[in-house]
């Protein structure tokens, strides 16, 4: 060894060459432990695990030659060398050890355990490959905050859903009942964690009362994580008028009529009243709460009767158009009695119309118009016939008529003399005379 340390030639003639050998050996050793990709004899896979669960790391040899396998942590500390554990961390446990595999489990995984773990195989040259542990953190909390606990129909309310401290950031989805809605999300990062807040603007109607609004989280660390809030919407009454008697029959003179008004709203309507549109209520009409009763109908009762209901949100009404028939009437009108008009265009959207029907008065008016039209047609036809007859009569008698009196009238003293002169004498005077009556 001492001889090897001495120069093998004269000073200055390549004396530095022997010092290159240790350097080359060092470089070759360093290159031998660099990962060589899929062509290596040593293989492993990346691991993704939810925080608190168990991660399993496997170092496998394709073609075993009894070489030593060891596992190192991201800090290059040996976790297992063969089946021996130098690292004093009881969360690492040996699952399997053989000449072809070293499998180790890590329990109660946390964010601090994330990183690269190295599998080393002592071959000639040595081999090394790494596996990456990725830790997923589900949201710590999921909360829906509503701007207003109770809304009024037509209002736009704001809802916010917050998913706190997750990794990676969550995706928040909104649903109203079974219908998916679109919100606007913002992401905040705190250290290695993410907090996501999604805002939803929702215009509510009466049909939304009692409907759940759901905030659902899409995240690889958790399934079916959601929270919900039920909407509370106040709306003005929906009013309906029903005819109790006669049941969908003719309203004849002398018979009774009974109507019932029903109203639904939130809050429940507290004020309900009957009135007659454009006229005073007849004195013999009896109103008892939501019921209206006319015991003895007559023609003076014809008109529109309205039921109004109101609550803290607003007022609505429904109308009943009454037409009283003669006692001899037997034909059921095609349309009978009920009309209910919306108080605004908004109510049309809510289907606020009840069993509304057009009034009898309109049907009767249409019948009267038909009769009058028929009579007018007959009169016009008769007048046309008369004009034709008169025209033909005057056409036949049109012209200038000359009698025999005109002949020789210039020399005659009177009409008889003129006739005699015109025909040449007295003999023909009797035959030629014309008489006009």
XYZ file of C-alpha atoms in Angstrom:
437
model
C 0.000 0.000 0.000
C 2.859 2.336 0.837
C 4.411 1.549 -2.510
C 1.140 2.469 -4.245
C 1.237 5.811 -2.594
C 4.614 6.687 -4.198
C 4.846 8.304 -7.637
C 5.584 5.814 -10.418
C 7.594 8.235 -12.563
C 9.657 11.307 -12.457
C 8.192 14.387 -10.944
C 6.270 16.406 -13.427
C 5.809 13.448 -15.873
C 2.171 12.496 -15.213
C 2.490 12.412 -11.492
C -1.171 13.465 -11.062
C -2.635 10.457 -12.924
C -2.862 8.087 -9.951
C -5.053 10.639 -8.084
C -7.796 10.408 -10.743
C -8.737 6.842 -9.896
C -10.466 7.534 -6.560
C -12.381 10.393 -8.183
C -13.625 8.161 -11.026
C -14.701 5.483 -8.577
C -16.638 8.073 -6.572
C -18.444 9.330 -9.689
C -19.377 5.810 -10.751
C -20.747 5.038 -7.310
C -22.870 8.210 -7.343
C -24.225 7.434 -10.835
C -25.157 3.920 -9.752
C -27.745 5.101 -7.213
C -29.487 7.538 -9.582
C -33.026 6.195 -10.553
C -32.920 4.572 -13.929
C -36.646 4.553 -14.816
C -38.806 1.630 -15.927
C -35.797 -0.364 -17.140
C -34.628 -0.986 -13.560
C -35.008 -4.231 -11.693
C -36.593 -2.332 -8.775
C -40.235 -1.122 -9.018
C -42.775 0.700 -6.805
C -45.957 2.827 -7.101
C -47.095 6.218 -5.842
C -49.539 6.233 -2.928
C -52.498 8.544 -2.335
C -54.103 8.344 1.099
C -56.691 10.269 3.129
C -55.411 11.921 6.281
C -55.710 9.524 9.218
C -55.807 6.396 7.056
C -53.094 3.810 6.332
C -50.517 4.137 3.530
C -48.732 1.048 2.257
C -45.340 1.340 0.533
C -44.046 -1.585 -1.539
C -40.522 -2.025 -2.869
C -40.400 -4.979 -5.306
C -37.647 -6.692 -7.287
C -38.489 -8.067 -10.746
C -35.666 -10.615 -10.850
C -34.394 -11.284 -7.378
C -30.752 -12.111 -6.823
C -30.924 -12.039 -3.015
C -29.754 -8.429 -2.893
C -30.596 -6.339 0.164
C -33.690 -4.074 0.008
C -34.124 -1.056 2.246
C -36.675 1.800 2.559
C -35.768 5.417 3.421
C -37.973 8.386 4.342
C -37.864 11.842 2.647
C -35.052 12.846 5.044
C -32.967 9.870 3.872
C -33.363 8.090 7.191
C -33.622 4.322 6.951
C -37.083 3.069 7.877
C -36.397 -0.635 7.217
C -33.220 -2.482 6.306
C -34.333 -5.977 5.370
C -36.750 -6.764 8.241
C -35.022 -4.512 10.750
C -36.419 -1.078 11.649
C -33.743 1.400 12.738
C -36.186 4.333 12.794
C -37.968 4.718 16.113
C -41.451 5.409 14.698
C -43.962 2.740 15.669
C -46.422 3.904 12.985
C -44.251 2.052 10.446
C -44.948 -1.680 10.507
C -43.527 -4.483 8.397
C -46.229 -6.089 6.269
C -44.071 -8.409 4.144
C -40.392 -9.120 3.698
C -38.758 -11.457 1.204
C -35.906 -11.490 -1.289
C -38.267 -9.961 -3.870
C -40.354 -7.498 -1.773
C -40.261 -5.148 1.178
C -43.738 -3.922 2.099
C -44.285 -1.418 4.926
C -47.450 0.221 6.280
C -47.723 3.708 7.746
C -50.726 4.241 10.033
C -52.474 7.495 10.987
C -51.018 9.410 8.064
C -50.724 13.177 8.426
C -49.701 16.057 6.163
C -46.171 15.910 7.589
C -45.770 12.386 6.158
C -46.233 13.614 2.589
C -43.181 13.423 0.274
C -40.796 11.050 -1.497
C -39.830 7.651 0.003
C -36.850 5.811 -1.485
C -36.470 2.111 -2.251
C -32.825 0.995 -2.524
C -31.487 -2.275 -3.828
C -27.867 -3.176 -3.109
C -26.864 -4.671 -6.455
C -23.856 -4.088 -8.619
C -24.331 -1.319 -9.467
C -26.838 -0.292 -6.712
C -30.367 0.796 -7.715
C -32.721 3.363 -6.248
C -36.273 4.447 -7.066
C -38.743 6.643 -5.213
C -42.477 6.582 -4.456
C -44.514 9.669 -3.594
C -47.074 9.722 -0.790
C -49.863 12.287 -1.347
C -52.133 13.078 1.597
C -55.747 14.202 0.990
C -57.555 16.253 3.611
C -61.395 16.377 3.510
C -63.189 19.607 4.469
C -63.310 20.119 8.212
C -66.685 21.813 8.155
C -69.478 22.541 5.665
C -71.875 25.367 6.490
C -74.707 27.173 4.620
C -75.402 30.750 5.617
C -78.631 32.428 4.395
C -78.828 36.198 4.216
C -82.500 36.244 5.299
C -84.144 33.440 7.229
C -87.587 34.413 5.881
C -88.014 35.899 2.413
C -90.973 37.418 0.563
C -91.947 36.119 -2.860
C -90.129 37.968 -5.625
C -87.112 38.810 -3.460
C -83.534 37.827 -4.328
C -81.674 36.273 -1.418
C -78.000 35.412 -0.968
C -76.752 32.029 0.254
C -73.125 31.177 1.078
C -71.654 27.701 1.520
C -68.191 27.338 3.078
C -65.939 24.245 3.021
C -63.039 24.784 5.425
C -59.475 23.407 5.585
C -59.333 20.892 2.765
C -56.604 19.650 0.485
C -56.819 19.917 -2.487
C -59.468 22.689 -2.778
C -63.066 21.423 -2.897
C -65.610 21.951 -5.667
C -68.986 23.161 -4.371
C -72.238 22.434 -6.208
C -75.700 23.873 -5.507
C -79.116 22.221 -5.834
C -82.647 23.507 -5.255
C -84.647 20.349 -4.853
C -83.468 18.219 -7.797
C -82.441 21.177 -9.977
C -78.753 22.127 -10.087
C -77.931 25.815 -9.816
C -74.767 27.790 -10.520
C -72.857 29.626 -7.800
C -69.676 31.692 -7.700
C -66.705 30.272 -5.740
C -63.655 31.850 -4.103
C -60.574 29.945 -2.808
C -58.347 31.008 0.083
C -55.124 29.214 0.991
C -53.838 28.947 4.568
C -50.495 27.171 4.765
C -51.136 23.810 3.060
C -54.943 24.010 3.427
C -57.676 25.582 1.297
C -60.982 27.186 2.276
C -63.616 27.491 -0.454
C -66.704 29.742 -0.261
C -69.460 29.592 -2.891
C -72.111 32.312 -3.241
C -75.586 31.695 -4.709
C -78.092 34.434 -5.599
C -81.648 33.072 -5.728
C -84.921 34.813 -6.591
C -87.635 33.038 -4.623
C -91.327 32.496 -5.318
C -94.181 30.935 -3.405
C -93.401 27.561 -4.991
C -89.999 27.621 -3.229
C -91.474 27.611 0.269
C -90.307 24.490 2.099
C -87.922 23.451 -0.715
C -84.412 22.395 0.421
C -81.340 24.205 -0.901
C -78.419 21.758 -0.907
C -74.687 22.509 -0.811
C -72.751 19.451 -2.040
C -68.965 18.949 -2.027
C -66.945 17.214 -4.738
C -63.624 16.099 -3.201
C -61.456 12.991 -3.703
C -61.190 12.468 0.060
C -64.915 12.288 0.777
C -68.178 11.101 -0.802
C -71.716 12.426 -0.382
C -70.709 15.279 1.894
C -73.525 17.826 1.837
C -75.593 20.144 3.965
C -78.958 21.775 3.314
C -81.285 24.531 4.446
C -85.026 24.776 3.847
C -86.359 27.963 2.281
C -89.107 29.880 4.061
C -91.020 32.137 1.675
C -93.966 34.381 2.546
C -96.556 35.082 -0.163
C -99.957 36.755 -0.546
C -103.150 34.688 -0.573
C -104.408 32.436 -3.334
C -108.200 32.839 -3.419
C -110.822 30.427 -4.823
C -114.612 30.617 -4.996
C -116.683 27.419 -5.159
C -120.443 27.015 -5.693
C -121.947 24.710 -3.097
C -125.567 24.981 -4.301
C -126.857 24.507 -6.889
C -123.989 22.154 -7.689
C -122.904 23.237 -11.178
C -126.554 23.784 -12.077
C -128.617 26.687 -13.367
C -129.178 29.578 -10.995
C -132.964 30.089 -11.407
C -135.324 32.620 -9.929
C -136.699 31.649 -6.540
C -133.953 29.104 -5.827
C -131.091 29.498 -3.306
C -127.414 30.109 -4.061
C -124.532 29.273 -1.718
C -120.875 30.225 -2.397
C -117.754 29.421 -0.359
C -114.471 31.332 -0.474
C -111.173 29.651 0.416
C -107.804 31.386 0.710
C -104.285 30.061 1.263
C -101.211 32.164 1.954
C -98.192 32.567 4.173
C -98.932 33.794 6.693
C -102.493 32.457 6.614
C -104.941 35.242 5.585
C -106.526 36.968 8.563
C -108.993 39.211 6.698
C -111.616 37.848 4.291
C -114.695 39.681 2.987
C -117.399 39.562 0.294
C -118.485 42.511 -1.840
C -120.456 43.186 -5.001
C -118.452 44.757 -7.822
C -119.788 48.131 -9.103
C -122.929 47.906 -6.956
C -124.126 47.566 -3.388
C -124.641 44.165 -1.849
C -128.375 43.245 -1.846
C -129.908 43.404 1.602
C -131.234 39.849 1.437
C -127.712 38.434 0.863
C -126.358 36.729 3.989
C -122.565 36.682 4.467
C -121.200 34.409 7.184
C -117.398 34.341 7.296
C -116.247 32.756 4.049
C -119.783 31.803 2.918
C -122.282 33.845 0.893
C -125.971 32.796 0.793
C -128.882 34.097 -1.282
C -132.008 32.187 -0.249
C -134.331 33.486 -2.993
C -132.685 34.499 -6.273
C -134.182 37.155 -8.525
C -133.061 39.165 -11.555
C -131.861 42.055 -9.411
C -129.149 39.781 -8.001
C -127.355 39.627 -11.345
C -123.785 40.884 -11.122
C -120.227 40.059 -10.029
C -119.559 38.990 -6.437
C -115.971 39.206 -5.195
C -114.171 37.513 -2.320
C -111.089 39.373 -1.068
C -108.434 37.993 1.269
C -105.303 39.658 2.651
C -102.308 38.954 4.863
C -99.102 40.739 5.810
C -97.716 40.341 2.271
C -100.639 41.580 0.179
C -104.205 41.188 -1.053
C -105.843 38.902 -3.643
C -109.389 38.221 -4.846
C -111.588 35.880 -6.870
C -114.852 36.794 -8.675
C -118.156 34.981 -9.274
C -120.418 36.270 -12.062
C -124.092 35.569 -11.294
C -126.846 35.442 -13.927
C -130.313 34.443 -12.736
C -132.407 32.446 -15.251
C -136.163 32.258 -15.582
C -137.811 29.340 -13.838
C -138.610 27.848 -17.269
C -134.950 27.659 -18.295
C -133.850 24.041 -18.854
C -130.649 24.284 -20.880
C -127.369 24.195 -19.023
C -125.091 27.007 -20.239
C -121.790 25.988 -21.785
C -119.993 28.216 -19.263
C -121.303 28.870 -15.798
C -120.658 31.351 -13.096
C -117.022 31.501 -11.982
C -114.339 33.965 -12.915
C -111.152 34.597 -11.057
C -108.712 37.149 -12.411
C -105.149 37.650 -11.165
C -104.392 40.856 -9.318
C -101.146 41.227 -11.251
C -99.087 39.611 -13.983
C -97.064 37.951 -11.224
C -100.012 35.869 -10.136
C -100.373 34.449 -13.621
C -96.968 32.801 -13.149
C -98.176 31.040 -10.018
C -101.273 29.549 -11.699
C -103.472 31.473 -9.293
C -106.590 30.900 -11.357
C -109.133 28.601 -9.666
C -111.969 26.737 -11.408
C -112.525 30.025 -13.211
C -115.240 30.063 -15.833
C -116.613 32.845 -17.993
C -119.888 34.343 -16.727
C -123.372 33.415 -17.843
C -124.042 37.002 -18.773
C -121.569 36.811 -21.661
C -123.198 33.604 -22.922
C -126.690 35.176 -22.824
C -125.473 38.259 -24.635
C -124.039 36.106 -27.404
C -127.448 34.352 -27.785
C -129.274 37.734 -27.948
C -126.910 38.972 -30.640
C -127.634 35.898 -32.749
C -131.426 36.438 -32.525
C -131.170 40.110 -33.409
C -128.921 39.287 -36.329
C -131.484 36.799 -37.676
C -134.343 39.297 -37.454
C -132.310 41.963 -39.246
C -131.462 39.513 -42.024
C -135.155 38.694 -42.586
C -136.132 42.385 -42.723
C -133.347 43.158 -45.204
C -134.433 40.255 -47.400
C -138.072 41.446 -47.416
C -137.051 44.964 -48.342
C -134.935 43.667 -51.220
C -137.869 41.625 -52.553
C -140.150 44.687 -52.371
C -137.644 46.818 -54.245
C -137.385 44.210 -56.999
C -141.181 44.054 -57.439
C -141.536 47.834 -57.567
C -138.707 48.079 -60.062
C -140.331 45.607 -62.421
C -143.691 47.405 -62.158
C -142.307 50.823 -63.012
C -140.264 49.387 -65.854
C -143.381 48.041 -67.560
C -145.350 51.329 -67.311
C -142.576 53.687 -68.225
C -143.107 56.027 -71.402
C -145.374 58.741 -72.945
C -148.969 57.860 -73.905
C -150.738 59.679 -76.726
C -154.547 59.397 -77.250
C -156.550 60.063 -80.368
C -157.409 63.380 -78.871
C -154.005 64.630 -79.881
C -154.657 64.303 -83.587
C -156.238 67.442 -85.033
C -156.310 69.098 -81.710
C -154.900 72.305 -83.089
C -158.013 73.042 -85.209
C -160.664 71.706 -82.835
C -162.592 73.719 -80.352
C -162.920 70.809 -77.909
C -161.838 67.225 -77.416
C -164.759 65.644 -79.242
C -164.176 67.776 -82.263
C -160.468 66.867 -82.165
C -161.281 63.156 -82.221
C -163.659 63.537 -85.137
C -161.115 65.569 -87.070
C -158.286 63.109 -86.320
C -160.101 60.040 -87.627
C -161.826 61.641 -90.520
C -165.341 61.935 -89.320
C -168.066 60.946 -86.910
C -168.326 57.379 -88.120
C -165.177 56.184 -86.451
C -165.381 58.359 -83.365
C -166.910 55.708 -81.209
C -164.377 53.071 -82.185
C -161.271 55.181 -81.704
C -161.922 56.601 -78.305
C -159.738 55.454 -75.419
C -160.801 55.694 -71.866
C -158.541 55.974 -68.866
C -159.768 55.073 -65.475
